């Protein structure tokens, strides 16, 4: 079964607009972390934002915020004021305390920012 | 320290040949991870080291794959008798304990 689901293979957004990238996850663990990474065409995975399962506040990092709905097991990424440089693949990932140190990644969403 | 370095960036090899990739992590990071990413997919975990000890291996890591981290610093990933299905991006990451990962830019392998 998929542990991380990203239902949007591709998204378009107009420059300066906000966009939400969806992520749902599946775990029976009580302690886990949720991450979002950006992968531009160069291939490097760039860490964007982290949300711990026990964090009560939604995480924010500059233009990135995470809409964490624990009961729904969703962790959507919101990018405000999109820039052309935001065009990239975006991956949602989870790390579970009881399942080792490795990440499980979703299939990704390709975001294209239009001028 | 400029981050996690991977070498080479690209490798084209004929089916059946052996290839070896190198990863230099951030110097103070004690954990090192290898992931594989095929086209259109997210990265999949292969293996990880804490210092020089290989602590976990995915079932994706067949007998043809071997990884080492001899002195707890750089790591190598070798694929023997390459197959076309091995074509992928091989990503290395490092972390200090259970802290956040830093990924390298990857080695793109093409098996022809």
JSON list of C-alpha atoms in Angstrom, two decimals:
[
{"chain": "A", "resi": 1, "resn": "UNK", "atom": "CA", "xyz": [0.00, 0.00, 0.00]},
{"chain": "A", "resi": 2, "resn": "UNK", "atom": "CA", "xyz": [1.14, 3.53, -0.78]},
{"chain": "A", "resi": 3, "resn": "UNK", "atom": "CA", "xyz": [2.42, 5.25, 2.30]},
{"chain": "A", "resi": 4, "resn": "UNK", "atom": "CA", "xyz": [2.56, 8.68, 0.68]},
{"chain": "A", "resi": 5, "resn": "UNK", "atom": "CA", "xyz": [0.05, 9.78, -1.94]},
{"chain": "A", "resi": 6, "resn": "UNK", "atom": "CA", "xyz": [0.41, 12.86, -4.08]},
{"chain": "A", "resi": 7, "resn": "UNK", "atom": "CA", "xyz": [-2.60, 12.97, -6.38]},
{"chain": "A", "resi": 8, "resn": "UNK", "atom": "CA", "xyz": [-1.47, 15.85, -8.57]},
{"chain": "A", "resi": 9, "resn": "UNK", "atom": "CA", "xyz": [1.12, 14.73, -11.15]},
{"chain": "A", "resi": 10, "resn": "UNK", "atom": "CA", "xyz": [1.34, 18.28, -12.46]},
{"chain": "A", "resi": 11, "resn": "UNK", "atom": "CA", "xyz": [0.19, 21.73, -11.39]},
{"chain": "A", "resi": 12, "resn": "UNK", "atom": "CA", "xyz": [0.27, 25.14, -13.03]},
{"chain": "A", "resi": 13, "resn": "UNK", "atom": "CA", "xyz": [0.20, 28.43, -11.16]},
{"chain": "A", "resi": 14, "resn": "UNK", "atom": "CA", "xyz": [0.45, 32.02, -12.25]},
{"chain": "A", "resi": 15, "resn": "UNK", "atom": "CA", "xyz": [3.45, 33.95, -10.96]},
{"chain": "A", "resi": 16, "resn": "UNK", "atom": "CA", "xyz": [2.70, 35.75, -7.66]},
{"chain": "A", "resi": 17, "resn": "UNK", "atom": "CA", "xyz": [-0.29, 33.51, -6.95]},
{"chain": "A", "resi": 18, "resn": "UNK", "atom": "CA", "xyz": [-0.47, 30.95, -4.13]},
{"chain": "A", "resi": 19, "resn": "UNK", "atom": "CA", "xyz": [-0.61, 27.21, -4.82]},
{"chain": "A", "resi": 20, "resn": "UNK", "atom": "CA", "xyz": [-1.37, 24.16, -2.68]},
{"chain": "A", "resi": 21, "resn": "UNK", "atom": "CA", "xyz": [0.28, 20.81, -3.33]},
{"chain": "A", "resi": 22, "resn": "UNK", "atom": "CA", "xyz": [-1.56, 17.87, -1.81]},
{"chain": "A", "resi": 23, "resn": "UNK", "atom": "CA", "xyz": [-0.08, 15.06, 0.26]},
{"chain": "A", "resi": 24, "resn": "UNK", "atom": "CA", "xyz": [-1.80, 12.32, 2.22]},
{"chain": "A", "resi": 25, "resn": "UNK", "atom": "CA", "xyz": [0.02, 9.67, 4.20]},
{"chain": "A", "resi": 26, "resn": "UNK", "atom": "CA", "xyz": [-0.61, 6.35, 5.87]},
{"chain": "A", "resi": 27, "resn": "UNK", "atom": "CA", "xyz": [0.99, 5.26, 9.11]},
{"chain": "A", "resi": 28, "resn": "UNK", "atom": "CA", "xyz": [0.12, 3.42, 12.28]},
{"chain": "A", "resi": 29, "resn": "UNK", "atom": "CA", "xyz": [2.98, 5.06, 14.12]},
{"chain": "A", "resi": 30, "resn": "UNK", "atom": "CA", "xyz": [2.19, 7.79, 16.63]},
{"chain": "A", "resi": 31, "resn": "UNK", "atom": "CA", "xyz": [5.54, 9.49, 16.18]},
{"chain": "A", "resi": 32, "resn": "UNK", "atom": "CA", "xyz": [6.51, 10.54, 12.68]},
{"chain": "A", "resi": 33, "resn": "UNK", "atom": "CA", "xyz": [7.80, 13.46, 10.71]},
{"chain": "A", "resi": 34, "resn": "UNK", "atom": "CA", "xyz": [6.55, 14.89, 7.45]},
{"chain": "A", "resi": 35, "resn": "UNK", "atom": "CA", "xyz": [8.84, 16.68, 5.04]},
{"chain": "A", "resi": 36, "resn": "UNK", "atom": "CA", "xyz": [8.62, 18.48, 1.75]},
{"chain": "A", "resi": 37, "resn": "UNK", "atom": "CA", "xyz": [11.51, 18.54, -0.70]},
{"chain": "A", "resi": 38, "resn": "UNK", "atom": "CA", "xyz": [11.97, 20.47, -3.93]},
{"chain": "A", "resi": 39, "resn": "UNK", "atom": "CA", "xyz": [13.88, 18.89, -6.80]},
{"chain": "A", "resi": 40, "resn": "UNK", "atom": "CA", "xyz": [14.83, 21.25, -9.65]},
{"chain": "A", "resi": 41, "resn": "UNK", "atom": "CA", "xyz": [16.10, 19.93, -12.95]},
{"chain": "A", "resi": 42, "resn": "UNK", "atom": "CA", "xyz": [19.63, 19.84, -11.55]},
{"chain": "A", "resi": 43, "resn": "UNK", "atom": "CA", "xyz": [18.56, 16.81, -9.49]},
{"chain": "A", "resi": 44, "resn": "UNK", "atom": "CA", "xyz": [19.43, 17.94, -5.99]},
{"chain": "A", "resi": 45, "resn": "UNK", "atom": "CA", "xyz": [16.77, 17.41, -3.33]},
{"chain": "A", "resi": 46, "resn": "UNK", "atom": "CA", "xyz": [16.29, 20.65, -1.42]},
{"chain": "A", "resi": 47, "resn": "UNK", "atom": "CA", "xyz": [14.66, 20.53, 2.01]},
{"chain": "A", "resi": 48, "resn": "UNK", "atom": "CA", "xyz": [11.77, 22.97, 2.36]},
{"chain": "A", "resi": 49, "resn": "UNK", "atom": "CA", "xyz": [9.77, 22.33, 5.51]},
{"chain": "A", "resi": 50, "resn": "UNK", "atom": "CA", "xyz": [9.20, 19.85, 8.33]},
{"chain": "A", "resi": 51, "resn": "UNK", "atom": "CA", "xyz": [6.18, 19.00, 10.48]},
{"chain": "A", "resi": 52, "resn": "UNK", "atom": "CA", "xyz": [6.38, 16.68, 13.48]},
{"chain": "A", "resi": 53, "resn": "UNK", "atom": "CA", "xyz": [3.38, 14.56, 14.34]},
{"chain": "A", "resi": 54, "resn": "UNK", "atom": "CA", "xyz": [3.18, 16.10, 17.80]},
{"chain": "A", "resi": 55, "resn": "UNK", "atom": "CA", "xyz": [3.58, 19.69, 16.64]},
{"chain": "A", "resi": 56, "resn": "UNK", "atom": "CA", "xyz": [0.42, 21.60, 17.37]},
{"chain": "A", "resi": 57, "resn": "UNK", "atom": "CA", "xyz": [1.17, 24.52, 15.10]},
{"chain": "A", "resi": 58, "resn": "UNK", "atom": "CA", "xyz": [1.43, 24.28, 11.35]},
{"chain": "A", "resi": 59, "resn": "UNK", "atom": "CA", "xyz": [5.01, 24.69, 10.19]},
{"chain": "A", "resi": 60, "resn": "UNK", "atom": "CA", "xyz": [6.02, 27.78, 8.23]},
{"chain": "A", "resi": 61, "resn": "UNK", "atom": "CA", "xyz": [9.29, 28.64, 6.49]},
{"chain": "A", "resi": 62, "resn": "UNK", "atom": "CA", "xyz": [9.23, 31.90, 4.58]},
{"chain": "A", "resi": 63, "resn": "UNK", "atom": "CA", "xyz": [6.87, 31.48, 1.62]},
{"chain": "A", "resi": 64, "resn": "UNK", "atom": "CA", "xyz": [6.25, 27.83, 2.49]},
{"chain": "A", "resi": 65, "resn": "UNK", "atom": "CA", "xyz": [3.66, 26.64, 4.96]},
{"chain": "A", "resi": 66, "resn": "UNK", "atom": "CA", "xyz": [2.35, 23.21, 5.75]},
{"chain": "A", "resi": 67, "resn": "UNK", "atom": "CA", "xyz": [-1.36, 22.66, 6.24]},
{"chain": "A", "resi": 68, "resn": "UNK", "atom": "CA", "xyz": [-1.24, 19.72, 8.66]},
{"chain": "A", "resi": 69, "resn": "UNK", "atom": "CA", "xyz": [-4.52, 17.92, 9.33]},
{"chain": "A", "resi": 70, "resn": "UNK", "atom": "CA", "xyz": [-3.60, 14.97, 11.50]},
{"chain": "A", "resi": 71, "resn": "UNK", "atom": "CA", "xyz": [-7.02, 13.35, 11.66]},
{"chain": "A", "resi": 72, "resn": "UNK", "atom": "CA", "xyz": [-7.22, 13.38, 7.87]},
{"chain": "A", "resi": 73, "resn": "UNK", "atom": "CA", "xyz": [-3.57, 12.33, 7.56]},
{"chain": "A", "resi": 74, "resn": "UNK", "atom": "CA", "xyz": [-2.83, 15.14, 5.19]},
{"chain": "A", "resi": 75, "resn": "UNK", "atom": "CA", "xyz": [0.13, 17.49, 4.99]},
{"chain": "A", "resi": 76, "resn": "UNK", "atom": "CA", "xyz": [-0.40, 19.88, 2.12]},
{"chain": "A", "resi": 77, "resn": "UNK", "atom": "CA", "xyz": [2.30, 22.34, 1.10]},
{"chain": "A", "resi": 78, "resn": "UNK", "atom": "CA", "xyz": [1.24, 25.91, 0.44]},
{"chain": "A", "resi": 79, "resn": "UNK", "atom": "CA", "xyz": [3.56, 28.15, -1.55]},
{"chain": "A", "resi": 80, "resn": "UNK", "atom": "CA", "xyz": [2.60, 31.79, -1.40]},
{"chain": "A", "resi": 81, "resn": "UNK", "atom": "CA", "xyz": [3.57, 34.42, -3.98]},
{"chain": "A", "resi": 82, "resn": "UNK", "atom": "CA", "xyz": [4.91, 31.89, -6.51]},
{"chain": "A", "resi": 83, "resn": "UNK", "atom": "CA", "xyz": [8.09, 32.74, -8.36]},
{"chain": "A", "resi": 84, "resn": "UNK", "atom": "CA", "xyz": [9.40, 31.42, -11.66]},
{"chain": "A", "resi": 85, "resn": "UNK", "atom": "CA", "xyz": [12.20, 29.70, -9.73]},
{"chain": "A", "resi": 86, "resn": "UNK", "atom": "CA", "xyz": [9.63, 27.60, -7.90]},
{"chain": "A", "resi": 87, "resn": "UNK", "atom": "CA", "xyz": [9.12, 25.51, -11.04]},
{"chain": "A", "resi": 88, "resn": "UNK", "atom": "CA", "xyz": [10.34, 22.05, -10.02]},
{"chain": "A", "resi": 89, "resn": "UNK", "atom": "CA", "xyz": [9.27, 18.63, -8.75]},
{"chain": "A", "resi": 90, "resn": "UNK", "atom": "CA", "xyz": [7.97, 18.62, -5.20]},
{"chain": "A", "resi": 91, "resn": "UNK", "atom": "CA", "xyz": [8.08, 15.53, -3.03]},
{"chain": "A", "resi": 92, "resn": "UNK", "atom": "CA", "xyz": [6.26, 14.84, 0.19]},
{"chain": "A", "resi": 93, "resn": "UNK", "atom": "CA", "xyz": [8.09, 12.40, 2.48]},
{"chain": "A", "resi": 94, "resn": "UNK", "atom": "CA", "xyz": [7.55, 10.72, 5.83]},
{"chain": "A", "resi": 95, "resn": "UNK", "atom": "CA", "xyz": [9.91, 9.30, 8.39]},
{"chain": "A", "resi": 96, "resn": "UNK", "atom": "CA", "xyz": [8.43, 7.01, 11.03]},
{"chain": "A", "resi": 97, "resn": "UNK", "atom": "CA", "xyz": [10.08, 6.50, 14.38]},
{"chain": "A", "resi": 98, "resn": "UNK", "atom": "CA", "xyz": [9.42, 2.77, 14.46]},
{"chain": "A", "resi": 99, "resn": "UNK", "atom": "CA", "xyz": [10.50, 2.05, 10.90]},
{"chain": "A", "resi": 100, "resn": "UNK", "atom": "CA", "xyz": [14.11, 3.01, 10.84]},
{"chain": "A", "resi": 101, "resn": "UNK", "atom": "CA", "xyz": [15.77, 6.11, 9.64]},
{"chain": "A", "resi": 102, "resn": "UNK", "atom": "CA", "xyz": [14.77, 6.11, 6.01]},
{"chain": "A", "resi": 103, "resn": "UNK", "atom": "CA", "xyz": [12.29, 8.35, 4.29]},
{"chain": "A", "resi": 104, "resn": "UNK", "atom": "CA", "xyz": [9.34, 7.17, 2.28]},
{"chain": "A", "resi": 105, "resn": "UNK", "atom": "CA", "xyz": [8.71, 9.54, -0.59]},
{"chain": "A", "resi": 106, "resn": "UNK", "atom": "CA", "xyz": [5.58, 10.19, -2.59]},
{"chain": "A", "resi": 107, "resn": "UNK", "atom": "CA", "xyz": [5.60, 10.14, -6.40]},
{"chain": "A", "resi": 108, "resn": "UNK", "atom": "CA", "xyz": [5.92, 13.91, -6.60]},
{"chain": "A", "resi": 109, "resn": "UNK", "atom": "CA", "xyz": [4.09, 16.83, -8.18]},
{"chain": "A", "resi": 110, "resn": "UNK", "atom": "CA", "xyz": [5.60, 18.85, -11.00]},
{"chain": "A", "resi": 111, "resn": "UNK", "atom": "CA", "xyz": [4.88, 22.52, -10.46]},
{"chain": "A", "resi": 112, "resn": "UNK", "atom": "CA", "xyz": [5.12, 24.94, -13.35]},
{"chain": "A", "resi": 113, "resn": "UNK", "atom": "CA", "xyz": [4.97, 28.67, -12.61]},
{"chain": "A", "resi": 114, "resn": "UNK", "atom": "CA", "xyz": [3.70, 30.71, -15.52]},
{"chain": "A", "resi": 115, "resn": "UNK", "atom": "CA", "xyz": [4.88, 34.29, -16.15]},
{"chain": "B", "resi": 1, "resn": "UNK", "atom": "CA", "xyz": [32.24, 22.29, 3.42]},
{"chain": "B", "resi": 2, "resn": "UNK", "atom": "CA", "xyz": [29.98, 22.72, 0.42]},
{"chain": "B", "resi": 3, "resn": "UNK", "atom": "CA", "xyz": [27.52, 19.95, 1.18]},
{"chain": "B", "resi": 4, "resn": "UNK", "atom": "CA", "xyz": [27.17, 16.38, -0.04]},
{"chain": "B", "resi": 5, "resn": "UNK", "atom": "CA", "xyz": [29.24, 15.60, -3.13]},
{"chain": "B", "resi": 6, "resn": "UNK", "atom": "CA", "xyz": [28.60, 12.77, -5.53]},
{"chain": "B", "resi": 7, "resn": "UNK", "atom": "CA", "xyz": [30.84, 11.56, -8.29]},
{"chain": "B", "resi": 8, "resn": "UNK", "atom": "CA", "xyz": [30.37, 11.10, -11.17]},
{"chain": "B", "resi": 9, "resn": "UNK", "atom": "CA", "xyz": [27.34, 13.21, -12.05]},
{"chain": "B", "resi": 10, "resn": "UNK", "atom": "CA", "xyz": [26.58, 11.05, -15.06]},
{"chain": "B", "resi": 11, "resn": "UNK", "atom": "CA", "xyz": [27.61, 7.54, -16.02]},
{"chain": "B", "resi": 12, "resn": "UNK", "atom": "CA", "xyz": [26.80, 5.64, -19.19]},
{"chain": "B", "resi": 13, "resn": "UNK", "atom": "CA", "xyz": [27.73, 1.99, -19.16]},
{"chain": "B", "resi": 14, "resn": "UNK", "atom": "CA", "xyz": [27.12, -1.11, -21.21]},
{"chain": "B", "resi": 15, "resn": "UNK", "atom": "CA", "xyz": [24.93, -3.83, -19.82]},
{"chain": "B", "resi": 16, "resn": "UNK", "atom": "CA", "xyz": [26.95, -6.33, -17.87]},
{"chain": "B", "resi": 17, "resn": "UNK", "atom": "CA", "xyz": [29.65, -3.89, -16.79]},
{"chain": "B", "resi": 18, "resn": "UNK", "atom": "CA", "xyz": [30.37, -2.96, -13.18]},
{"chain": "B", "resi": 19, "resn": "UNK", "atom": "CA", "xyz": [30.04, 0.62, -11.98]},
{"chain": "B", "resi": 20, "resn": "UNK", "atom": "CA", "xyz": [31.01, 2.37, -8.77]},
{"chain": "B", "resi": 21, "resn": "UNK", "atom": "CA", "xyz": [29.72, 5.65, -7.42]},
{"chain": "B", "resi": 22, "resn": "UNK", "atom": "CA", "xyz": [31.20, 7.75, -4.66]},
{"chain": "B", "resi": 23, "resn": "UNK", "atom": "CA", "xyz": [29.54, 9.97, -2.07]},
{"chain": "B", "resi": 24, "resn": "UNK", "atom": "CA", "xyz": [31.30, 12.43, 0.21]},
{"chain": "B", "resi": 25, "resn": "UNK", "atom": "CA", "xyz": [28.95, 13.50, 3.01]},
{"chain": "B", "resi": 26, "resn": "UNK", "atom": "CA", "xyz": [29.10, 16.64, 5.11]},
{"chain": "B", "resi": 27, "resn": "UNK", "atom": "CA", "xyz": [32.14, 16.03, 7.26]},
{"chain": "B", "resi": 28, "resn": "UNK", "atom": "CA", "xyz": [30.50, 16.11, 10.68]},
{"chain": "B", "resi": 29, "resn": "UNK", "atom": "CA", "xyz": [27.54, 13.96, 9.62]},
{"chain": "B", "resi": 30, "resn": "UNK", "atom": "CA", "xyz": [27.69, 10.42, 10.99]},
{"chain": "B", "resi": 31, "resn": "UNK", "atom": "CA", "xyz": [24.81, 8.99, 8.96]},
{"chain": "B", "resi": 32, "resn": "UNK", "atom": "CA", "xyz": [24.87, 8.37, 5.24]},
{"chain": "B", "resi": 33, "resn": "UNK", "atom": "CA", "xyz": [22.03, 7.16, 3.05]},
{"chain": "B", "resi": 34, "resn": "UNK", "atom": "CA", "xyz": [21.67, 5.88, -0.50]},
{"chain": "B", "resi": 35, "resn": "UNK", "atom": "CA", "xyz": [18.45, 6.26, -2.47]},
{"chain": "B", "resi": 36, "resn": "UNK", "atom": "CA", "xyz": [17.49, 5.35, -6.01]},
{"chain": "B", "resi": 37, "resn": "UNK", "atom": "CA", "xyz": [15.13, 7.45, -8.11]},
{"chain": "B", "resi": 38, "resn": "UNK", "atom": "CA", "xyz": [13.69, 6.23, -11.39]},
{"chain": "B", "resi": 39, "resn": "UNK", "atom": "CA", "xyz": [12.11, 8.55, -13.90]},
{"chain": "B", "resi": 40, "resn": "UNK", "atom": "CA", "xyz": [8.84, 10.04, -12.72]},
{"chain": "B", "resi": 41, "resn": "UNK", "atom": "CA", "xyz": [9.08, 8.53, -9.26]},
{"chain": "B", "resi": 42, "resn": "UNK", "atom": "CA", "xyz": [10.13, 9.63, -5.81]},
{"chain": "B", "resi": 43, "resn": "UNK", "atom": "CA", "xyz": [13.39, 8.39, -4.33]},
{"chain": "B", "resi": 44, "resn": "UNK", "atom": "CA", "xyz": [13.40, 4.89, -2.84]},
{"chain": "B", "resi": 45, "resn": "UNK", "atom": "CA", "xyz": [15.56, 3.94, 0.11]},
{"chain": "B", "resi": 46, "resn": "UNK", "atom": "CA", "xyz": [18.42, 1.54, -0.55]},
{"chain": "B", "resi": 47, "resn": "UNK", "atom": "CA", "xyz": [20.65, 1.51, 2.52]},
{"chain": "B", "resi": 48, "resn": "UNK", "atom": "CA", "xyz": [22.10, 3.58, 5.32]},
{"chain": "B", "resi": 49, "resn": "UNK", "atom": "CA", "xyz": [25.24, 3.73, 7.43]},
{"chain": "B", "resi": 50, "resn": "UNK", "atom": "CA", "xyz": [25.91, 5.04, 10.86]},
{"chain": "B", "resi": 51, "resn": "UNK", "atom": "CA", "xyz": [29.62, 5.77, 10.86]},
{"chain": "B", "resi": 52, "resn": "UNK", "atom": "CA", "xyz": [31.13, 2.72, 9.13]},
{"chain": "B", "resi": 53, "resn": "UNK", "atom": "CA", "xyz": [28.35, 0.28, 10.06]},
{"chain": "B", "resi": 54, "resn": "UNK", "atom": "CA", "xyz": [25.71, -0.55, 7.49]},
{"chain": "B", "resi": 55, "resn": "UNK", "atom": "CA", "xyz": [22.60, -0.68, 9.63]},
{"chain": "B", "resi": 56, "resn": "UNK", "atom": "CA", "xyz": [19.77, -1.19, 7.19]},
{"chain": "B", "resi": 57, "resn": "UNK", "atom": "CA", "xyz": [19.35, -2.48, 3.65]},
{"chain": "B", "resi": 58, "resn": "UNK", "atom": "CA", "xyz": [16.24, -2.38, 1.53]},
{"chain": "B", "resi": 59, "resn": "UNK", "atom": "CA", "xyz": [15.08, -5.46, -0.34]},
{"chain": "B", "resi": 60, "resn": "UNK", "atom": "CA", "xyz": [15.69, -3.31, -3.45]},
{"chain": "B", "resi": 61, "resn": "UNK", "atom": "CA", "xyz": [19.38, -3.83, -2.80]},
{"chain": "B", "resi": 62, "resn": "UNK", "atom": "CA", "xyz": [19.93, -7.06, -4.72]},
{"chain": "B", "resi": 63, "resn": "UNK", "atom": "CA", "xyz": [23.06, -9.20, -4.49]},
{"chain": "B", "resi": 64, "resn": "UNK", "atom": "CA", "xyz": [24.53, -7.22, -7.38]},
{"chain": "B", "resi": 65, "resn": "UNK", "atom": "CA", "xyz": [24.59, -4.09, -5.23]},
{"chain": "B", "resi": 66, "resn": "UNK", "atom": "CA", "xyz": [27.10, -3.45, -2.51]},
{"chain": "B", "resi": 67, "resn": "UNK", "atom": "CA", "xyz": [27.78, -0.35, -0.45]},
{"chain": "B", "resi": 68, "resn": "UNK", "atom": "CA", "xyz": [30.66, 0.47, 1.82]},
{"chain": "B", "resi": 69, "resn": "UNK", "atom": "CA", "xyz": [31.72, 3.24, 4.10]},
{"chain": "B", "resi": 70, "resn": "UNK", "atom": "CA", "xyz": [35.13, 2.01, 5.18]},
{"chain": "B", "resi": 71, "resn": "UNK", "atom": "CA", "xyz": [36.24, 4.74, 7.55]},
{"chain": "B", "resi": 72, "resn": "UNK", "atom": "CA", "xyz": [32.95, 6.32, 8.33]},
{"chain": "B", "resi": 73, "resn": "UNK", "atom": "CA", "xyz": [33.58, 9.15, 5.90]},
{"chain": "B", "resi": 74, "resn": "UNK", "atom": "CA", "xyz": [32.94, 8.72, 2.16]},
{"chain": "B", "resi": 75, "resn": "UNK", "atom": "CA", "xyz": [30.86, 5.86, 0.81]},
{"chain": "B", "resi": 76, "resn": "UNK", "atom": "CA", "xyz": [30.85, 3.86, -2.41]},
{"chain": "B", "resi": 77, "resn": "UNK", "atom": "CA", "xyz": [27.97, 2.10, -4.09]},
{"chain": "B", "resi": 78, "resn": "UNK", "atom": "CA", "xyz": [28.93, -0.62, -6.57]},
{"chain": "B", "resi": 79, "resn": "UNK", "atom": "CA", "xyz": [26.61, -2.30, -9.03]},
{"chain": "B", "resi": 80, "resn": "UNK", "atom": "CA", "xyz": [27.91, -5.47, -10.62]},
{"chain": "B", "resi": 81, "resn": "UNK", "atom": "CA", "xyz": [26.72, -6.87, -13.94]},
{"chain": "B", "resi": 82, "resn": "UNK", "atom": "CA", "xyz": [24.53, -3.85, -14.64]},
{"chain": "B", "resi": 83, "resn": "UNK", "atom": "CA", "xyz": [21.10, -4.33, -16.20]},
{"chain": "B", "resi": 84, "resn": "UNK", "atom": "CA", "xyz": [18.94, -1.84, -18.07]},
{"chain": "B", "resi": 85, "resn": "UNK", "atom": "CA", "xyz": [16.61, -1.73, -15.10]},
{"chain": "B", "resi": 86, "resn": "UNK", "atom": "CA", "xyz": [19.43, -0.24, -13.04]},
{"chain": "B", "resi": 87, "resn": "UNK", "atom": "CA", "xyz": [19.17, 2.98, -15.03]},
{"chain": "B", "resi": 88, "resn": "UNK", "atom": "CA", "xyz": [18.21, 5.62, -12.48]},
{"chain": "B", "resi": 89, "resn": "UNK", "atom": "CA", "xyz": [19.42, 8.54, -10.43]},
{"chain": "B", "resi": 90, "resn": "UNK", "atom": "CA", "xyz": [21.36, 7.40, -7.37]},
{"chain": "B", "resi": 91, "resn": "UNK", "atom": "CA", "xyz": [21.08, 9.92, -4.56]},
{"chain": "B", "resi": 92, "resn": "UNK", "atom": "CA", "xyz": [23.23, 10.12, -1.47]},
{"chain": "B", "resi": 93, "resn": "UNK", "atom": "CA", "xyz": [22.26, 12.02, 1.68]},
{"chain": "B", "resi": 94, "resn": "UNK", "atom": "CA", "xyz": [23.83, 12.58, 5.06]},
{"chain": "B", "resi": 95, "resn": "UNK", "atom": "CA", "xyz": [22.63, 13.65, 8.48]},
{"chain": "B", "resi": 96, "resn": "UNK", "atom": "CA", "xyz": [23.91, 14.24, 11.97]},
{"chain": "B", "resi": 97, "resn": "UNK", "atom": "CA", "xyz": [22.06, 11.68, 14.05]},
{"chain": "B", "resi": 98, "resn": "UNK", "atom": "CA", "xyz": [18.35, 11.82, 13.40]},
{"chain": "B", "resi": 99, "resn": "UNK", "atom": "CA", "xyz": [18.52, 15.39, 12.18]},
{"chain": "B", "resi": 100, "resn": "UNK", "atom": "CA", "xyz": [17.55, 16.63, 8.76]},
{"chain": "B", "resi": 101, "resn": "UNK", "atom": "CA", "xyz": [19.03, 15.14, 5.63]},
{"chain": "B", "resi": 102, "resn": "UNK", "atom": "CA", "xyz": [21.22, 16.97, 3.16]},
{"chain": "B", "resi": 103, "resn": "UNK", "atom": "CA", "xyz": [21.08, 15.40, -0.28]},
{"chain": "B", "resi": 104, "resn": "UNK", "atom": "CA", "xyz": [23.71, 15.44, -2.97]},
{"chain": "B", "resi": 105, "resn": "UNK", "atom": "CA", "xyz": [22.95, 16.18, -6.62]},
{"chain": "B", "resi": 106, "resn": "UNK", "atom": "CA", "xyz": [22.97, 12.51, -7.52]},
{"chain": "B", "resi": 107, "resn": "UNK", "atom": "CA", "xyz": [24.65, 10.27, -10.06]},
{"chain": "B", "resi": 108, "resn": "UNK", "atom": "CA", "xyz": [22.56, 9.55, -13.13]},
{"chain": "B", "resi": 109, "resn": "UNK", "atom": "CA", "xyz": [23.25, 6.05, -14.45]},
{"chain": "B", "resi": 110, "resn": "UNK", "atom": "CA", "xyz": [22.27, 5.00, -17.95]},
{"chain": "B", "resi": 111, "resn": "UNK", "atom": "CA", "xyz": [22.74, 1.37, -18.88]},
{"chain": "B", "resi": 112, "resn": "UNK", "atom": "CA", "xyz": [22.75, 0.76, -22.65]}
]
